[in-house]
Coordinates of C-alpha atoms and ligand atoms in Angstrom, one line a residue:
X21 CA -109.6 -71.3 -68.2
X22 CA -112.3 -69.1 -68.4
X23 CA -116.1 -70.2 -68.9
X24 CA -118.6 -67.4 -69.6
X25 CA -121.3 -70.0 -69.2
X26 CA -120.8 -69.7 -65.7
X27 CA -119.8 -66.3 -65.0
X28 CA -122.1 -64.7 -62.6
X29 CA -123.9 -67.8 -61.9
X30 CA -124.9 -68.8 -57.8
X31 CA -123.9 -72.1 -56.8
X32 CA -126.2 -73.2 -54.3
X33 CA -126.4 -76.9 -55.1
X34 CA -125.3 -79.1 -58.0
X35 CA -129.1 -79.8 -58.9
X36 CA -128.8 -76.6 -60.2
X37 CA -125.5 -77.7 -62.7
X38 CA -125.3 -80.2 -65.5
X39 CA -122.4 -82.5 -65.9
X40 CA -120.5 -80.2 -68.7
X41 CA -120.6 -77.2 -66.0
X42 CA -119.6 -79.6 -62.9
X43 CA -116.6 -81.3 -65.2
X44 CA -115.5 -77.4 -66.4
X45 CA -115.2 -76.3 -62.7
X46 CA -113.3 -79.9 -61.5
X47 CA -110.9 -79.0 -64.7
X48 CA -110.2 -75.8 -63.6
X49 CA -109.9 -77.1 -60.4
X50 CA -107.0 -79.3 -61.3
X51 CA -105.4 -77.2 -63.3
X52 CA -105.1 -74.9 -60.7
X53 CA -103.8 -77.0 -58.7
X54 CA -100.8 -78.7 -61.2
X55 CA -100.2 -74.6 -61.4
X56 CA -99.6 -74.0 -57.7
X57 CA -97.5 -77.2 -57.1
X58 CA -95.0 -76.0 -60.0
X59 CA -94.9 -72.4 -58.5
X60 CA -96.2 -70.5 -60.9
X61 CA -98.7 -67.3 -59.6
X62 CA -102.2 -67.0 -59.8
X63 CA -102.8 -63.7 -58.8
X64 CA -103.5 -62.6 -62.2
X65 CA -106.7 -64.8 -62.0
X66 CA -109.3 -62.8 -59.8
X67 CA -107.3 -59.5 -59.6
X68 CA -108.4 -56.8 -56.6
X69 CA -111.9 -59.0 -56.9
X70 CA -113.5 -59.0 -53.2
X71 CA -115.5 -62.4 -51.6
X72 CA -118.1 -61.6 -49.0
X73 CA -118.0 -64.6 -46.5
X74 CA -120.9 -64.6 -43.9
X75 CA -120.4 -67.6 -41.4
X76 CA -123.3 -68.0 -38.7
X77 CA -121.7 -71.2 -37.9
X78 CA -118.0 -72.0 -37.2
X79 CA -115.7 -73.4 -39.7
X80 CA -111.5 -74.5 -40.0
X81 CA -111.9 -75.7 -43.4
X82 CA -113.9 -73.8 -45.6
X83 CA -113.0 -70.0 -43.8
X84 CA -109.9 -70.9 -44.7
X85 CA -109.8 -72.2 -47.9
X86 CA -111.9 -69.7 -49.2
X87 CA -109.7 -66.8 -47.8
X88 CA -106.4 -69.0 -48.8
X89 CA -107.9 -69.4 -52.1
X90 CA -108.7 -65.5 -52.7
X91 CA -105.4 -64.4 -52.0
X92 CA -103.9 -67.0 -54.2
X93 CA -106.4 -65.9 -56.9
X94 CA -105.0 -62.2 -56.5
X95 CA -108.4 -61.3 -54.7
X96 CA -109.5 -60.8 -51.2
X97 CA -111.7 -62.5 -48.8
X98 CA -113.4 -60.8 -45.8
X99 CA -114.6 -62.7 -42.9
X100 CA -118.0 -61.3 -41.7
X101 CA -119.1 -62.6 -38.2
X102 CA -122.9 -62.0 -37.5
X103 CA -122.7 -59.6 -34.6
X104 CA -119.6 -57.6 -34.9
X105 CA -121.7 -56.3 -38.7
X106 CA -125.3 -55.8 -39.5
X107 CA -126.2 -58.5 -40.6
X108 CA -129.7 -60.6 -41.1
X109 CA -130.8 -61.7 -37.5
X110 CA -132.7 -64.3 -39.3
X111 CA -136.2 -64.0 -36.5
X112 CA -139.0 -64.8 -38.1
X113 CA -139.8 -64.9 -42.1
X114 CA -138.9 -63.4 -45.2
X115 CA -138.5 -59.6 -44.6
X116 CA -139.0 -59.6 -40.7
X117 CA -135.0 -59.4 -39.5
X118 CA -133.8 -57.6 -36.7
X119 CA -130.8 -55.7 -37.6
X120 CA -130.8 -55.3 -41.6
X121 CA -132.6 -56.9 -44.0
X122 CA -131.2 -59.7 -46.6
X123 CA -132.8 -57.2 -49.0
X124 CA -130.6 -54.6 -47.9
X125 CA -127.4 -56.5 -47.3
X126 CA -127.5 -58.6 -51.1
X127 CA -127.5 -55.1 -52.2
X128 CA -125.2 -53.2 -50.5
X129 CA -122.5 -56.2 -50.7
X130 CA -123.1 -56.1 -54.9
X131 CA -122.1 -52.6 -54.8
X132 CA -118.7 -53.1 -53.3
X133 CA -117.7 -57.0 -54.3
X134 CA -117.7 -59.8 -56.2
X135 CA -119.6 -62.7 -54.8
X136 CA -121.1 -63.2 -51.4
X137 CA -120.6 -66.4 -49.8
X138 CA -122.9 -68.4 -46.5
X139 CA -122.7 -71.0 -44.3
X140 CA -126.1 -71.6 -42.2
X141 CA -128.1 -74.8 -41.0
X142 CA -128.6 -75.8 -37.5
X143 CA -129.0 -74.2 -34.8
X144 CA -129.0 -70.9 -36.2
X145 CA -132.0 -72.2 -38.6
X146 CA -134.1 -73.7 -35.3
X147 CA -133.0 -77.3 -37.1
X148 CA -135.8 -76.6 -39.8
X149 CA -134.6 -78.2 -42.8
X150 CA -134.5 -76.0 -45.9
X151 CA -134.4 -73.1 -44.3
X152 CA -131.3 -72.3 -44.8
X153 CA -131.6 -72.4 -48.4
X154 CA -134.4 -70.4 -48.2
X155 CA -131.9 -67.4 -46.8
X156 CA -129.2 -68.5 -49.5
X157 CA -132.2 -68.2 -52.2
X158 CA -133.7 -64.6 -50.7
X159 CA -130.1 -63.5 -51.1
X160 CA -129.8 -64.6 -54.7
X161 CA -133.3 -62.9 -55.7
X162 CA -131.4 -59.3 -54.6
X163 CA -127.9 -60.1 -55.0
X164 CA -126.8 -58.7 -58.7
X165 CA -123.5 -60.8 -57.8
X166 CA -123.1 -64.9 -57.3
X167 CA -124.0 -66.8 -54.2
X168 CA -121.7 -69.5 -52.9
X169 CA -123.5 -71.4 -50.3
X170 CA -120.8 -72.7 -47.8
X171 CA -123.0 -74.6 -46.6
X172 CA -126.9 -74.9 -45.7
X173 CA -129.2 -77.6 -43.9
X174 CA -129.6 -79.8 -47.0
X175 CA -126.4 -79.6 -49.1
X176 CA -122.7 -78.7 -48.9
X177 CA -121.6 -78.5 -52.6
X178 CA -118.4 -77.0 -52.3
X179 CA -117.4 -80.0 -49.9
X180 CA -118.5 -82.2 -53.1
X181 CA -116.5 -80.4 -55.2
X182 CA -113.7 -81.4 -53.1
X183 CA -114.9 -85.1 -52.8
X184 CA -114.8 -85.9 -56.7
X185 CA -111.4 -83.6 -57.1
X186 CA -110.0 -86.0 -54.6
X187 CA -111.9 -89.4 -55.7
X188 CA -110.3 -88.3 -59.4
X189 CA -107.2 -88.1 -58.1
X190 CA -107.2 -91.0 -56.7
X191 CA -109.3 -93.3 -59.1
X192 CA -109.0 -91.4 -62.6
X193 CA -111.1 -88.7 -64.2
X194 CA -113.7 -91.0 -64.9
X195 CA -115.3 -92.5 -61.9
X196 CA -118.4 -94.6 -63.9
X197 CA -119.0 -97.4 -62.2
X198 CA -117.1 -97.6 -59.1
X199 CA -118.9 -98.3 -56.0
X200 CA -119.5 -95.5 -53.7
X201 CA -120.7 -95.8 -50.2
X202 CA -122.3 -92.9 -48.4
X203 CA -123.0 -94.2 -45.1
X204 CA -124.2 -92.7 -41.6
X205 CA -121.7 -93.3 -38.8
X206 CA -122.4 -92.8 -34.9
X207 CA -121.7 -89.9 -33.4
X208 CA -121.8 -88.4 -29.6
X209 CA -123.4 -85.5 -30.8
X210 CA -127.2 -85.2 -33.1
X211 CA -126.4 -82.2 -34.4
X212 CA -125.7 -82.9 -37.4
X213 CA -127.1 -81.7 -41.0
X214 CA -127.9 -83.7 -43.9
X215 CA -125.7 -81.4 -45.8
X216 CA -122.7 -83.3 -46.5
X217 CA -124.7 -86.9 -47.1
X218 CA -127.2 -85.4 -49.6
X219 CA -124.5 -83.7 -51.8
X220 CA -121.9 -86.7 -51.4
X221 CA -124.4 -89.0 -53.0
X222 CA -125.9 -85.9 -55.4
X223 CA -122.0 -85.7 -57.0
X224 CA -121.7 -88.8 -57.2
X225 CA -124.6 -90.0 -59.2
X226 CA -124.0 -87.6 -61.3
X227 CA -120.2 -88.8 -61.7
X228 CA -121.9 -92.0 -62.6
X229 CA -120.8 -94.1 -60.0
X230 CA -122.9 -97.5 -58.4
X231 CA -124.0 -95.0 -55.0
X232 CA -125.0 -97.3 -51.9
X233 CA -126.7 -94.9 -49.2
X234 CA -126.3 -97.1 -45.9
X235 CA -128.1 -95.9 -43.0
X236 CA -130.1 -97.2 -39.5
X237 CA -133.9 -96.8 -40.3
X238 CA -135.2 -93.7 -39.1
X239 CA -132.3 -91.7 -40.4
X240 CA -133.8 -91.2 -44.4
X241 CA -132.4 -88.1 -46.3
X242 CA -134.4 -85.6 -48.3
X243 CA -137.0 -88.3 -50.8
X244 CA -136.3 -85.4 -53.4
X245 CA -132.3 -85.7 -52.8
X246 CA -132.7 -89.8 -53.0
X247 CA -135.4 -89.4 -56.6
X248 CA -132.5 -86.8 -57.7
X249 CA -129.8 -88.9 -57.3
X250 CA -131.3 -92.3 -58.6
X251 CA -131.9 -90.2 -61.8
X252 CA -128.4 -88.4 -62.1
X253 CA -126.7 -92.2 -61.4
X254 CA -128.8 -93.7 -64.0
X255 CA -128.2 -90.7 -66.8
X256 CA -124.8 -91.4 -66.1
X257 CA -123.9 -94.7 -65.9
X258 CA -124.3 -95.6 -62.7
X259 CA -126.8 -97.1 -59.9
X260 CA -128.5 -96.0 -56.7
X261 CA -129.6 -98.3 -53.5
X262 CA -130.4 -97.7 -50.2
X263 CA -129.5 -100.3 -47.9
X264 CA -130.1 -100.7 -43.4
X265 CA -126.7 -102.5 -42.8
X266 CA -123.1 -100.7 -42.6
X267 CA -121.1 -104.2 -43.3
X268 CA -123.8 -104.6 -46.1
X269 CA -123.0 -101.2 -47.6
X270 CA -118.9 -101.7 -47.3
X271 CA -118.9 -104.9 -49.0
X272 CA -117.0 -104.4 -52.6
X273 CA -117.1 -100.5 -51.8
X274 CA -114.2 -98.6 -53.7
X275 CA -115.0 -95.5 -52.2
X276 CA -116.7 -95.7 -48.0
X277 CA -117.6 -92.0 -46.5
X278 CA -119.4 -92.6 -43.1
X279 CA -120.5 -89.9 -41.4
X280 CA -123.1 -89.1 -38.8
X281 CA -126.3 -87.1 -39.9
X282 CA -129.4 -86.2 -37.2
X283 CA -132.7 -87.8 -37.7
X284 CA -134.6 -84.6 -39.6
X285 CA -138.1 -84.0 -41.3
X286 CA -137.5 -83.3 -44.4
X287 CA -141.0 -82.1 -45.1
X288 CA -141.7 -79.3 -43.0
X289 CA -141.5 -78.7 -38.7
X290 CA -138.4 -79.0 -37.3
X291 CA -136.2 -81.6 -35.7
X292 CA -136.8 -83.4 -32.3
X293 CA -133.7 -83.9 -31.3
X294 CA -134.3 -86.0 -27.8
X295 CA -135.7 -89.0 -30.5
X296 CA -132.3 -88.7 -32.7
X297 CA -130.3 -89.1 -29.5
X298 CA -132.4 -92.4 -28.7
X299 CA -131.9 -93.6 -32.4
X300 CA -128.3 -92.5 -32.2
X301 CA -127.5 -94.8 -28.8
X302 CA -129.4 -97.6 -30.5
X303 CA -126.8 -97.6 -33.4
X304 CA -123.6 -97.1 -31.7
X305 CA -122.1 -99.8 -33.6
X306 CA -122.5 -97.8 -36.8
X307 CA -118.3 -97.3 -36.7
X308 CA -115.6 -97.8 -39.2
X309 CA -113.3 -100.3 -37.9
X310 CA -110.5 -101.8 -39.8
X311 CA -112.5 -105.4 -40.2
X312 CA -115.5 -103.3 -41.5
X313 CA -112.7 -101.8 -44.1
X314 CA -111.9 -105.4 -44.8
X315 CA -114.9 -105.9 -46.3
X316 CA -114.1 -103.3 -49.2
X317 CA -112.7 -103.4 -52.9
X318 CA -109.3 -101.6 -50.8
X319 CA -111.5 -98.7 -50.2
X320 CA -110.5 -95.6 -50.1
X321 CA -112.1 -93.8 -46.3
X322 CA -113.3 -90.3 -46.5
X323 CA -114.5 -87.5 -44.6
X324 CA -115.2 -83.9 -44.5
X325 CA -114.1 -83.4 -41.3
X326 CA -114.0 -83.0 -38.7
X327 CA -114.8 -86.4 -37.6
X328 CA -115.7 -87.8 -34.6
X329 CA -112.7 -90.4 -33.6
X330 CA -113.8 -93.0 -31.6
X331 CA -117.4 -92.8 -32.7
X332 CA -117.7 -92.4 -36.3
X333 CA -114.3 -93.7 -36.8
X334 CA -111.2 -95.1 -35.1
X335 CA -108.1 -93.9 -35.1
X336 CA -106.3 -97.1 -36.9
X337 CA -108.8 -96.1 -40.3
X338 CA -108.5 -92.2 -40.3
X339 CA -104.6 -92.3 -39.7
X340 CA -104.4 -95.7 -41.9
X341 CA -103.1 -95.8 -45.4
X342 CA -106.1 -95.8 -47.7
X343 CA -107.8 -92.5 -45.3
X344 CA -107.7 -89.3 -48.2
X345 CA -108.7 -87.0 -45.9
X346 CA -106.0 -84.8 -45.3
X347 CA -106.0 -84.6 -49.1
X348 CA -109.5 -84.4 -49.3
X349 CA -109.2 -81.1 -47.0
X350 CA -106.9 -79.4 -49.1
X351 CA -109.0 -79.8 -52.0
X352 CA -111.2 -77.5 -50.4
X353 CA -108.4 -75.0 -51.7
X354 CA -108.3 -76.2 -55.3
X355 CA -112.0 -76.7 -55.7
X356 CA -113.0 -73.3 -54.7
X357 CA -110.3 -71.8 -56.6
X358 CA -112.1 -73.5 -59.3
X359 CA -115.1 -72.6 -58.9
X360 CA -114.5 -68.6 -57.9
X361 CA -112.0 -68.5 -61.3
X362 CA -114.9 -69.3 -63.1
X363 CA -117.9 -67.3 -61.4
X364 CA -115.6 -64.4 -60.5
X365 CA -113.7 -63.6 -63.8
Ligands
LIG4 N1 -115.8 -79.9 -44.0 C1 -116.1 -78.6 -43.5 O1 -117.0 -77.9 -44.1 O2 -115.3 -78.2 -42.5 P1 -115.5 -76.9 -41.7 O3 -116.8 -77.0 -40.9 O4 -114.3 -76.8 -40.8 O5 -115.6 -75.7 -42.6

């Protein structure tokens, strides 16, 4: 089980993996998993080994299968909540933090742990794209232990971890080929990062599956994610389009994953979020229905969750028989286990 390759790494993004890395941790992964669903212990896997989890946002899933996935490993997760420890404040730029300096925390952290672990886009980055991952990155450069991010402005990888374990589940180990449909869904609320979109469609070009990105105009990801992507599809077998029509992007889909993402500069400034909710309310028929399912190879329907029923989704799809993503949630578990067995040991 163990890859030395990979001990000690960060994992901030898949850009940063190849394919042989990405298929070592999905291995593990479902190995992991066979393991805990005959019974047998894992706790001899990351013995007494401590994760640092620093959450500026909220979370179900992740918090939990993180700290789930600890114990199970024979480790320990510990929850920090900005405000009850020092922490960065995150005002201003590089070195200018309120309370205690990512400096100083990276390094205190590495004397006591393992790995450190952060969620933070949004609101508690101003809605600036990439600045998130500019925190996750200043952390790396004084951290002497890995960096999960659990999620930034521009990607969510652990979430794509879970995606693929799932899709391969579901579809075989090797997904070349089939058609995968990343497309933005309506939602109540704008506040919503690219995250989740730009690694869905990342992972899987680099599984080497045909990826259709379906979107309203107005709502275009990172040009660096989309040029990434193309390339990483192509290498692998696969395709990339971008199409302006949610029927359009369903049709002969074998995987659909609509989701709602806010309208965001990807190029520097920060969001205006009173145009997204016009370009939101002028695309409220951006829903998965059951006919818009019809229009699929049988598709499978997935989400990270939580989703917004009603909006992004109605009931009849999430709770009908090809929706994974119950399943897809609990791969959270057996992805991270993955991963942490392999950075951690
Ligand atoms: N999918 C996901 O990241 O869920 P949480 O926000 O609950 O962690």
């Amino acid at each position: 089980m163990s890859n030395t390759q990979l001990n000690g790494k960060d994992f901030l993004t898949w850009l940063d993996f190849d394919r042989d890395e990405i298929d070592a941790i999905l291995e593990t992964a479902h190995d992991l998993k066979r393991k805990q669903i005959r019974g047998e212990l894992q706790t001899d896997v990351l013995p007494a080994k401590s994760l640092f989890m620093l959450f500026y946002n909220t979370s179900l899933r992740t918090r939990n299968s993180f700290e789930a996935g600890m114990t199970q490993l024979g480790g320990h997760a510990h929850f920090l909540q900005p405000g009850a420890v020092y922490t960065p404040a995150l005002k201003g730029e590089e070195e200018a933090y309120s309370t205690e300096r990512v400096s100083d925390v990276a390094r205190v952290l590495s004397e006591m742990g393992d790995a450190i672990s952060i969620r933070i886009y949004g609101n508690k980055t101003g809605w600036e794209y990439g600045k998130g991952y500019k925190i996750l990155k200043k952390f790396a450069e004084w951290a002497s232990i890995p960096i999960i991010n659990m999620e930034d402005d521009g990607y969510h990888p652990c979430q794509a971890l879970a995606d693929v374990m799932t899709m391969q589940e579901k579809m075989g180990e090797d997904l070349t080929g089939k058609k995968f449909t990343m497309s933005w869904a309506y939602s109540g609320s704008v506040e919503k990062p690219l995250s989740v979109p730009q690694s869905a469609i990342i992972s899987a070009g680099m599984m080497g599956m045909d990826v259709t990105l379906a979107h309203p105009e107005g709502f275009d990801l990172d040009p660096e994610v989309l040029n990434s992507t193309e390339k990483l599809a192509k290498k692998h077998g696969g395709d990339f389009e971008i199409v302006h029509d949610m029927e359009e992007g369903f049709e002969g889909a074998d995987v659909v994953y609509p989701k709602s993402w806010t309208v965001q500069p990807t190029d520097g400034g920060t969001a205006d979020l009173d145009k997204a909710e016009k370009l939101f309310s002028e695309n409220e028929d951006w829903i998965t229905t059951e006919d818009k399912m019809g229009l699929t190879n049988d598709a499978y329907y997935m989400h990270c969750l939580p989703a917004d029923r009603d909006m992004e989704v109605t009931d009849e799809v999430i709770d009908g028989p090809n929706s994974v993503v119950f399943e897809e949630a609990g791969n959270r578990l057996h992805a991270q286990k993955g991963l942490l067995s392999l950075l951690l040991s």
